[in-house]
Amino acid sequence: MATLSLAGCNRHQSALAPFGVEASSTRDLTIILLIGAVVIAVAMSLLIRHAIRTPGERLTHRQGMKLVLWAGGVVPTILLFTLLVTSLPAMRPLPTSRADLTINVEGEQFWWRVAYRPPNAARVVSANEVRVPVGRTVALKLMGGDVIHSFWIPGLAGKMDMIPGRTNTLVVRATKPGRFRGVCTEFCGLSHALMAFDVVAMEPAAFDRWLAAEAKPAAGGNALFAQYGCGGCHAIRGTGEAGAIGPDLTHFGARQTLAAGVLPMTTANVASFIRHPEKTKPGVRMPAFDHMPPADAVALARYLQGLK
Amino acid sequence: MKRLRDRIAGLRVTLWTLIVPPSMWAAHFLFSYLWAALNCAKVGEFATFPTLFAIGTAVALVVIVAAGWVAHVQANRKGDTPPHDSGTEIDRLRFLATATVLLAALSFIGVVFTAMPVIFLTDCR
């Protein structure tokens, strides 16, 4: 059982490997609670053992009542009060200002629509990857595009629901750079378990450079992309393709994973996903392109991967 | 003080006095929710020092302590030795009084624990 639990240990998707302020305080609280629970369990076991071995009538009625009052009333109250007072400040959301970066994230079946809204620049649309600058406060505005989803980056902060027609705000601050993973934690359909995303925490200067590059249009269009009508759903800025139903593909090739954190970004995977997305993600909204010759799919995949 | 104690000793704890502390706890719980909701809806943030909330909490605590004290005095009336589990008038009184004292202690803690989040969170988000 312990071996099975240890198999879950990792550094990229774990509340026990935090890279954000909120997740760190949650981890600390978890450790305090765990140690406290073990100490209390051991103390109670010793007390029960002592009580069983001690002959009766060793305590008077008054002494017994006193023991119950202190061990059963006063001490637990003090412990719970201390725990409450120390944990409540961790529940307070981080303060935000107008100068902070806002990222809109919308849950869709089964991917993530991401839009960066820097304070003094135009919004930048992306998908299936969330990048945050280390040390800066970021306000994540969470919405549900179709059904209820839930947004959770275990190493960064607690989870929060994405509800259609409502905007929930999650304020986060990353503390160390790295590549991590987030997931959907509200059952949202057949491919709920296949709805994840990459999270990249970057040094602020590198993040600013990346965001400036992400805001730029794509290098050029593609005849196959236009011929198969991909632009009906997908946008590639700068090419005239402006569909908004599916993920924005302007800088698709710069992402590390495909199909919302499910597959590695290889040409074979992209080509296979284009022809049969339902094989990777049951219930996906994107129709199958099984009439597309494999050679076209590979050519299209190469074009998309070139969109850095 | 002696006269007050004598007057209290002359009181009788009943099921009605028994429910005073938990009722205050429930009322304070509702009051906390309403105070926070109204502040967030009308002002948009909590006041730096929540005067009305502090007064409401103090009133709840005073009523609970008073009920607990009356019950405590009655629970400790002189008489036979414990356990007090006979069907006599004095044992019934002691039982109700002890139950009221315990409920008052629980309600006191409940009110403090309910007030803590309001004092610490201070944020409408």
Short mmCIF file of C-alpha atoms in Angstrom, two decimals:
data_model
loop_
_atom_site.label_atom_id
_atom_site.label_comp_id
_atom_site.label_asym_id
_atom_site.label_seq_id
_atom_site.Cartn_x
_atom_site.Cartn_y
_atom_site.Cartn_z
CA MET A 1 0.00 0.00 0.00
CA ALA A 2 2.84 2.40 0.95
CA THR A 3 4.67 1.49 -2.28
CA LEU A 4 1.53 2.29 -4.28
CA SER A 5 1.24 5.67 -2.54
CA LEU A 6 4.92 6.41 -3.20
CA ALA A 7 4.27 5.84 -6.93
CA GLY A 8 2.26 9.09 -6.84
CA CYS A 9 5.31 11.10 -5.75
CA ASN A 10 6.51 13.58 -8.36
CA ARG A 11 7.70 17.16 -8.62
CA HIS A 12 5.52 18.46 -11.46
CA GLN A 13 2.00 17.77 -10.22
CA SER A 14 1.92 17.51 -6.46
CA ALA A 15 0.58 19.62 -3.63
CA LEU A 16 3.57 18.35 -1.64
CA ALA A 17 6.03 19.86 -4.15
CA PRO A 18 4.84 23.48 -4.10
CA PHE A 19 6.14 26.28 -6.31
CA GLY A 20 3.65 28.92 -5.17
CA VAL A 21 2.86 30.92 -2.02
CA GLU A 22 -0.57 29.39 -1.35
CA ALA A 23 0.48 25.79 -2.03
CA SER A 24 3.49 26.25 0.29
CA SER A 25 1.32 27.32 3.22
CA THR A 26 -1.10 24.46 2.49
CA ARG A 27 1.82 22.00 2.48
CA ASP A 28 3.13 23.42 5.78
CA LEU A 29 -0.31 23.15 7.35
CA THR A 30 -0.65 19.56 6.11
CA ILE A 31 2.67 18.63 7.73
CA ILE A 32 1.72 20.32 11.01
CA LEU A 33 -1.64 18.49 11.00
CA LEU A 34 0.02 15.17 10.21
CA ILE A 35 2.61 15.51 12.99
CA GLY A 36 -0.09 16.71 15.40
CA ALA A 37 -2.34 13.76 14.50
CA VAL A 38 0.50 11.27 15.08
CA VAL A 39 1.44 12.87 18.44
CA ILE A 40 -2.20 12.85 19.61
CA ALA A 41 -2.73 9.25 18.42
CA VAL A 42 0.42 8.07 20.26
CA ALA A 43 -0.51 10.01 23.42
CA MET A 44 -4.05 8.57 23.39
CA SER A 45 -2.74 5.04 22.84
CA LEU A 46 -0.36 5.39 25.79
CA LEU A 47 -3.15 6.82 27.96
CA ILE A 48 -5.52 4.00 27.03
CA ARG A 49 -2.77 1.42 27.68
CA HIS A 50 -2.11 3.02 31.08
CA ALA A 51 -5.83 3.08 31.89
CA ILE A 52 -6.26 -0.61 31.01
CA ARG A 53 -3.28 -1.70 33.10
CA THR A 54 -4.08 0.45 36.12
CA PRO A 55 -6.31 -1.21 38.74
CA GLY A 56 -9.71 0.47 39.29
CA GLU A 57 -10.47 3.16 41.87
CA ARG A 58 -7.02 4.74 41.50
CA LEU A 59 -8.66 8.08 40.78
CA THR A 60 -11.40 9.66 42.88
CA HIS A 61 -14.56 10.87 41.15
CA ARG A 62 -13.25 14.43 41.38
CA GLN A 63 -9.85 13.54 39.89
CA GLY A 64 -11.55 11.62 37.08
CA MET A 65 -13.77 14.59 36.26
CA LYS A 66 -10.73 16.87 36.30
CA LEU A 67 -8.92 14.58 33.85
CA VAL A 68 -11.94 14.60 31.52
CA LEU A 69 -12.19 18.40 31.79
CA TRP A 70 -8.52 18.99 30.94
CA ALA A 71 -7.72 16.15 28.52
CA GLY A 72 -11.17 16.14 26.88
CA GLY A 73 -12.10 19.82 27.00
CA VAL A 74 -9.46 22.43 27.73
CA VAL A 75 -6.46 20.97 25.87
CA PRO A 76 -8.40 20.13 22.62
CA THR A 77 -9.98 23.61 22.71
CA ILE A 78 -6.56 25.28 23.02
CA LEU A 79 -5.14 23.07 20.24
CA LEU A 80 -8.07 23.76 17.88
CA PHE A 81 -7.97 27.48 18.68
CA THR A 82 -4.23 27.63 17.91
CA LEU A 83 -4.77 25.70 14.69
CA LEU A 84 -7.62 28.02 13.66
CA VAL A 85 -5.65 31.20 14.37
CA THR A 86 -2.54 29.96 12.55
CA SER A 87 -4.41 28.60 9.51
CA LEU A 88 -6.89 31.46 8.96
CA PRO A 89 -4.32 33.93 7.57
CA ALA A 90 -3.46 31.30 4.90
CA MET A 91 -7.10 31.47 3.69
CA ARG A 92 -6.83 35.20 3.04
CA PRO A 93 -6.43 35.81 -0.73
CA LEU A 94 -3.24 37.56 -1.83
CA PRO A 95 -3.72 41.32 -2.35
CA THR A 96 -3.95 42.47 -5.96
CA SER A 97 -3.52 45.79 -7.72
CA ARG A 98 -4.32 47.17 -11.18
CA ALA A 99 -0.68 46.71 -12.18
CA ASP A 100 -0.91 42.91 -11.84
CA LEU A 101 -1.15 40.58 -14.80
CA THR A 102 -4.57 39.01 -15.33
CA ILE A 103 -4.99 35.69 -17.10
CA ASN A 104 -8.45 34.61 -18.25
CA VAL A 105 -8.79 30.85 -18.32
CA GLU A 106 -11.94 29.27 -19.69
CA GLY A 107 -12.63 25.55 -19.37
CA GLU A 108 -14.00 23.89 -22.52
CA GLN A 109 -14.71 20.22 -23.26
CA PHE A 110 -11.79 19.19 -23.06
CA TRP A 111 -9.25 21.97 -23.32
CA TRP A 112 -8.36 25.38 -21.87
CA ARG A 113 -8.86 28.77 -23.52
CA VAL A 114 -6.16 31.08 -22.11
CA ALA A 115 -5.94 34.86 -22.58
CA TYR A 116 -3.19 36.98 -21.02
CA ARG A 117 -4.23 40.51 -20.12
CA PRO A 118 -1.12 42.48 -19.19
CA PRO A 119 -1.88 45.85 -17.51
CA ASN A 120 -0.58 48.09 -20.33
CA ALA A 121 -0.74 45.95 -23.46
CA ALA A 122 -3.21 44.14 -25.69
CA ARG A 123 -4.59 40.74 -24.69
CA VAL A 124 -2.76 37.66 -25.97
CA VAL A 125 -4.79 34.55 -26.74
CA SER A 126 -3.32 31.07 -26.29
CA ALA A 127 -4.47 27.63 -25.19
CA ASN A 128 -3.66 24.57 -23.09
CA GLU A 129 -0.66 26.12 -21.40
CA VAL A 130 -0.47 28.67 -18.60
CA ARG A 131 2.72 30.66 -18.07
CA VAL A 132 3.28 32.74 -14.95
CA PRO A 133 6.13 35.07 -13.95
CA VAL A 134 7.95 34.09 -10.75
CA GLY A 135 7.57 36.55 -7.86
CA ARG A 136 4.73 38.54 -9.45
CA THR A 137 1.11 38.39 -8.36
CA VAL A 138 -1.19 37.02 -11.05
CA ALA A 139 -5.00 37.13 -10.97
CA LEU A 140 -6.53 34.13 -12.74
CA LYS A 141 -10.09 34.83 -13.87
CA LEU A 142 -11.73 31.43 -14.19
CA MET A 143 -14.82 30.76 -16.29
CA GLY A 144 -16.66 27.74 -17.65
CA GLY A 145 -17.25 27.82 -21.40
CA ASP A 146 -19.77 24.98 -21.62
CA VAL A 147 -20.14 22.90 -18.46
CA ILE A 148 -18.66 23.18 -14.97
CA HIS A 149 -14.92 22.49 -14.85
CA SER A 150 -12.46 22.98 -12.03
CA PHE A 151 -9.01 24.50 -12.30
CA TRP A 152 -6.23 23.04 -10.20
CA ILE A 153 -2.47 23.50 -10.31
CA PRO A 154 -1.55 21.43 -7.23
CA GLY A 155 1.92 22.94 -6.86
CA LEU A 156 0.68 26.53 -7.15
CA ALA A 157 -2.61 26.97 -5.28
CA GLY A 158 -5.87 25.34 -4.26
CA LYS A 159 -8.49 24.30 -6.80
CA MET A 160 -11.32 26.55 -7.94
CA ASP A 161 -14.48 25.82 -9.95
CA MET A 162 -15.03 27.24 -13.45
CA ILE A 163 -18.75 27.91 -13.72
CA PRO A 164 -20.51 29.03 -16.93
CA GLY A 165 -21.84 32.58 -16.53
CA ARG A 166 -19.66 33.34 -13.53
CA THR A 167 -16.10 34.55 -13.05
CA ASN A 168 -14.12 33.17 -10.11
CA THR A 169 -10.84 34.84 -9.22
CA LEU A 170 -7.83 32.90 -8.03
CA VAL A 171 -4.82 34.98 -7.06
CA VAL A 172 -1.46 33.21 -7.27
CA ARG A 173 2.24 33.96 -6.95
CA ALA A 174 4.85 31.47 -8.16
CA THR A 175 8.03 31.25 -6.10
CA LYS A 176 10.34 29.19 -8.29
CA PRO A 177 10.71 28.62 -12.01
CA GLY A 178 10.01 25.28 -13.65
CA ARG A 179 7.62 23.24 -15.73
CA PHE A 180 4.58 21.88 -13.90
CA ARG A 181 1.13 20.48 -14.63
CA GLY A 182 -2.45 21.43 -13.89
CA VAL A 183 -5.65 19.41 -14.26
CA CYS A 184 -9.43 19.61 -14.41
CA THR A 185 -10.87 18.39 -11.10
CA GLU A 186 -14.60 18.49 -11.80
CA PHE A 187 -16.07 15.68 -13.90
CA CYS A 188 -16.96 17.42 -17.16
CA GLY A 189 -17.53 14.63 -19.69
CA LEU A 190 -15.99 11.53 -21.24
CA SER A 191 -12.47 12.95 -21.49
CA HIS A 192 -12.44 14.72 -18.14
CA ALA A 193 -9.40 12.69 -17.05
CA LEU A 194 -7.66 13.75 -20.28
CA MET A 195 -8.05 17.46 -19.64
CA ALA A 196 -4.76 18.77 -18.31
CA PHE A 197 -2.36 21.58 -19.15
CA ASP A 198 1.26 22.57 -18.82
CA VAL A 199 2.22 25.26 -16.37
CA VAL A 200 5.46 27.14 -16.91
CA ALA A 201 6.78 29.40 -14.17
CA MET A 202 9.38 31.75 -15.68
CA GLU A 203 11.76 34.40 -14.43
CA PRO A 204 10.00 37.80 -14.94
CA ALA A 205 12.34 39.04 -17.70
CA ALA A 206 12.05 35.75 -19.61
CA PHE A 207 8.27 35.85 -19.16
CA ASP A 208 8.06 39.39 -20.57
CA ARG A 209 10.11 38.31 -23.60
CA TRP A 210 7.94 35.23 -24.07
CA LEU A 211 4.69 37.23 -23.82
CA ALA A 212 5.95 39.74 -26.39
CA ALA A 213 6.77 36.84 -28.74
CA GLU A 214 3.43 35.15 -28.06
CA ALA A 215 1.62 38.40 -28.99
CA LYS A 216 3.19 38.37 -32.44
CA PRO A 217 1.28 36.86 -35.40
CA ALA A 218 2.29 33.53 -36.96
CA ALA A 219 4.99 33.33 -39.64
CA GLY A 220 2.61 32.40 -42.44
CA GLY A 221 -0.45 30.49 -43.62
CA ASN A 222 -0.83 27.01 -45.07
CA ALA A 223 -2.82 25.78 -48.07
CA LEU A 224 -3.83 22.47 -46.44
CA PHE A 225 -5.03 24.29 -43.30
CA ALA A 226 -7.28 26.45 -45.49
CA GLN A 227 -8.32 23.57 -47.79
CA TYR A 228 -9.59 21.39 -44.95
CA GLY A 229 -11.41 24.31 -43.34
CA CYS A 230 -9.46 24.12 -40.08
CA GLY A 231 -9.94 27.88 -39.70
CA GLY A 232 -13.65 27.28 -39.12
CA CYS A 233 -12.73 26.39 -35.55
CA HIS A 234 -9.09 27.36 -35.05
CA ALA A 235 -7.39 30.74 -35.23
CA ILE A 236 -3.85 31.41 -36.43
CA ARG A 237 -3.26 35.13 -36.01
CA GLY A 238 -1.81 36.86 -39.05
CA THR A 239 -3.12 34.33 -41.55
CA GLY A 240 -6.79 35.27 -41.75
CA GLU A 241 -7.81 32.06 -39.98
CA ALA A 242 -9.92 33.27 -37.08
CA GLY A 243 -12.13 30.44 -35.76
CA ALA A 244 -12.85 30.72 -32.05
CA ILE A 245 -14.52 27.38 -31.37
CA GLY A 246 -11.33 25.40 -30.82
CA PRO A 247 -7.90 26.22 -29.37
CA ASP A 248 -5.86 29.10 -30.83
CA LEU A 249 -2.95 27.58 -32.78
CA THR A 250 -0.86 30.72 -33.45
CA HIS A 251 2.16 29.41 -31.49
CA PHE A 252 1.11 25.76 -31.35
CA GLY A 253 4.62 24.44 -32.07
CA ALA A 254 6.03 26.15 -28.97
CA ARG A 255 3.88 24.02 -26.67
CA GLN A 256 5.40 20.92 -25.16
CA THR A 257 2.28 18.77 -25.16
CA LEU A 258 -0.65 18.09 -27.46
CA ALA A 259 -4.38 17.65 -26.81
CA ALA A 260 -4.40 19.51 -23.47
CA GLY A 261 -1.42 17.95 -21.74
CA VAL A 262 -2.13 14.42 -22.94
CA LEU A 263 0.39 13.55 -25.70
CA PRO A 264 4.02 14.51 -26.34
CA MET A 265 4.35 17.03 -29.18
CA THR A 266 5.62 14.77 -32.00
CA THR A 267 4.74 14.94 -35.69
CA ALA A 268 3.24 11.45 -35.59
CA ASN A 269 1.03 12.35 -32.62
CA VAL A 270 -0.18 15.60 -34.20
CA ALA A 271 -0.95 13.87 -37.53
CA SER A 272 -2.75 11.03 -35.78
CA PHE A 273 -4.74 13.46 -33.60
CA ILE A 274 -5.88 15.46 -36.66
CA ARG A 275 -7.27 12.35 -38.35
CA HIS A 276 -8.73 10.67 -35.25
CA PRO A 277 -9.00 13.03 -32.28
CA GLU A 278 -11.68 10.78 -30.73
CA LYS A 279 -9.13 7.97 -30.32
CA THR A 280 -7.11 10.14 -27.96
CA LYS A 281 -10.02 11.99 -26.41
CA PRO A 282 -13.41 10.24 -26.36
CA GLY A 283 -16.28 12.72 -26.63
CA VAL A 284 -14.09 15.43 -28.17
CA ARG A 285 -15.95 18.17 -30.08
CA MET A 286 -13.43 18.17 -32.96
CA PRO A 287 -14.71 15.98 -35.81
CA ALA A 288 -12.57 13.13 -37.19
CA PHE A 289 -10.70 13.89 -40.44
CA ASP A 290 -10.36 10.23 -41.45
CA HIS A 291 -10.87 11.19 -45.10
CA MET A 292 -7.62 13.17 -44.97
CA PRO A 293 -4.75 11.24 -46.58
CA PRO A 294 -2.05 10.43 -43.98
CA ALA A 295 0.52 12.33 -46.06
CA ASP A 296 -1.60 15.51 -45.79
CA ALA A 297 -1.98 15.00 -42.07
CA VAL A 298 1.80 14.73 -41.67
CA ALA A 299 2.34 17.83 -43.81
CA LEU A 300 -0.22 19.75 -41.74
CA ALA A 301 1.39 18.50 -38.53
CA ARG A 302 4.80 19.72 -39.72
CA TYR A 303 3.32 23.16 -40.52
CA LEU A 304 1.65 23.38 -37.10
CA GLN A 305 4.81 22.30 -35.31
CA GLY A 306 6.65 25.02 -37.15
CA LEU A 307 4.40 27.67 -35.55
CA LYS A 308 6.78 28.58 -32.74
CA MET B 1 -22.21 39.90 45.54
CA LYS B 2 -23.54 37.70 48.31
CA ARG B 3 -27.07 38.96 47.69
CA LEU B 4 -26.69 38.34 43.98
CA ARG B 5 -25.48 34.81 44.67
CA ASP B 6 -28.45 34.25 46.98
CA ARG B 7 -30.85 35.52 44.33
CA ILE B 8 -29.27 33.30 41.71
CA ALA B 9 -29.41 30.35 44.08
CA GLY B 10 -33.14 31.06 44.40
CA LEU B 11 -33.58 30.73 40.62
CA ARG B 12 -34.50 27.47 39.02
CA VAL B 13 -32.73 26.14 35.95
CA THR B 14 -35.24 24.72 33.48
CA LEU B 15 -35.17 23.39 29.93
CA TRP B 16 -35.79 27.00 28.84
CA THR B 17 -32.62 28.29 30.50
CA LEU B 18 -30.78 25.27 29.10
CA ILE B 19 -31.36 26.44 25.53
CA VAL B 20 -30.20 30.03 26.09
CA PRO B 21 -26.45 29.43 25.37
CA PRO B 22 -26.90 27.36 22.15
CA SER B 23 -29.58 29.80 20.97
CA MET B 24 -27.14 32.69 21.43
CA TRP B 25 -24.52 30.69 19.53
CA ALA B 26 -26.98 30.12 16.65
CA ALA B 27 -28.04 33.79 16.66
CA HIS B 28 -24.40 34.93 16.62
CA PHE B 29 -23.66 32.52 13.76
CA LEU B 30 -26.48 34.06 11.71
CA PHE B 31 -25.39 37.55 12.76
CA SER B 32 -21.81 36.86 11.56
CA TYR B 33 -23.02 35.71 8.14
CA LEU B 34 -25.40 38.65 7.78
CA TRP B 35 -22.78 41.17 8.93
CA ALA B 36 -20.17 39.86 6.46
CA ALA B 37 -22.69 39.58 3.59
CA LEU B 38 -24.10 43.07 4.14
CA ASN B 39 -20.62 44.61 4.40
CA CYS B 40 -19.47 42.95 1.20
CA ALA B 41 -22.67 43.83 -0.67
CA LYS B 42 -22.96 47.45 0.51
CA VAL B 43 -19.39 48.55 1.28
CA GLY B 44 -17.30 46.06 -0.69
CA GLU B 45 -14.83 45.43 2.13
CA PHE B 46 -14.65 44.83 5.88
CA ALA B 47 -14.13 47.80 8.20
CA THR B 48 -10.67 48.07 9.80
CA PHE B 49 -12.28 47.75 13.20
CA PRO B 50 -15.69 46.06 12.95
CA THR B 51 -17.43 47.91 15.81
CA LEU B 52 -20.91 46.47 15.27
CA PHE B 53 -19.54 42.94 14.94
CA ALA B 54 -17.42 43.33 18.09
CA ILE B 55 -20.46 44.59 20.04
CA GLY B 56 -22.64 41.73 18.75
CA THR B 57 -20.00 39.16 19.69
CA ALA B 58 -19.50 40.72 23.13
CA VAL B 59 -23.27 40.66 23.79
CA ALA B 60 -23.47 36.99 22.78
CA LEU B 61 -20.53 36.09 25.03
CA VAL B 62 -21.91 38.05 28.02
CA VAL B 63 -25.32 36.34 27.77
CA ILE B 64 -23.64 32.91 27.50
CA VAL B 65 -21.33 33.60 30.45
CA ALA B 66 -24.28 34.87 32.54
CA ALA B 67 -26.35 31.76 31.75
CA GLY B 68 -23.33 29.57 32.50
CA TRP B 69 -22.65 31.32 35.78
CA VAL B 70 -26.25 30.99 37.00
CA ALA B 71 -26.14 27.30 36.10
CA HIS B 72 -22.72 26.89 37.73
CA VAL B 73 -23.97 28.32 41.04
CA GLN B 74 -26.96 25.94 40.97
CA ALA B 75 -24.86 22.95 39.95
CA ASN B 76 -22.71 23.43 43.05
CA ARG B 77 -25.51 23.73 45.60
CA LYS B 78 -24.70 21.95 48.82
CA GLY B 79 -26.29 18.57 49.28
CA ASP B 80 -25.53 14.88 49.04
CA THR B 81 -22.32 13.51 47.49
CA PRO B 82 -22.04 12.52 43.79
CA PRO B 83 -23.15 10.81 41.63
CA HIS B 84 -26.29 12.92 41.34
CA ASP B 85 -28.47 10.44 39.51
CA SER B 86 -31.47 9.97 41.78
CA GLY B 87 -34.98 10.99 40.83
CA THR B 88 -35.02 13.77 43.40
CA GLU B 89 -35.72 17.45 42.91
CA ILE B 90 -32.15 18.51 43.81
CA ASP B 91 -30.54 15.92 41.50
CA ARG B 92 -32.79 16.96 38.60
CA LEU B 93 -31.77 20.58 39.20
CA ARG B 94 -28.08 19.64 39.36
CA PHE B 95 -28.40 17.61 36.16
CA LEU B 96 -30.01 20.49 34.25
CA ALA B 97 -27.55 22.97 35.75
CA THR B 98 -24.50 20.86 34.81
CA ALA B 99 -25.88 20.33 31.28
CA THR B 100 -26.37 24.12 30.99
CA VAL B 101 -22.81 24.80 32.20
CA LEU B 102 -21.40 22.38 29.61
CA LEU B 103 -23.57 23.83 26.85
CA ALA B 104 -22.54 27.35 27.86
CA ALA B 105 -18.85 26.36 27.64
CA LEU B 106 -19.42 24.78 24.21
CA SER B 107 -21.43 27.80 23.00
CA PHE B 108 -18.74 30.20 24.26
CA ILE B 109 -16.09 28.34 22.25
CA GLY B 110 -18.49 28.17 19.28
CA VAL B 111 -19.03 31.95 19.28
CA VAL B 112 -15.26 32.63 19.54
CA PHE B 113 -14.54 30.14 16.73
CA THR B 114 -17.24 31.74 14.55
CA ALA B 115 -15.90 35.24 15.20
CA MET B 116 -12.29 34.33 14.33
CA PRO B 117 -12.78 33.93 10.53
CA VAL B 118 -14.63 37.28 10.36
CA ILE B 119 -11.77 39.01 12.19
CA PHE B 120 -8.99 37.25 10.26
CA LEU B 121 -10.29 37.03 6.69
CA THR B 122 -11.37 40.69 6.22
CA ASP B 123 -11.70 40.10 2.49
CA CYS B 124 -14.82 39.85 0.37
CA ARG B 125 -13.25 37.86 -2.49
#
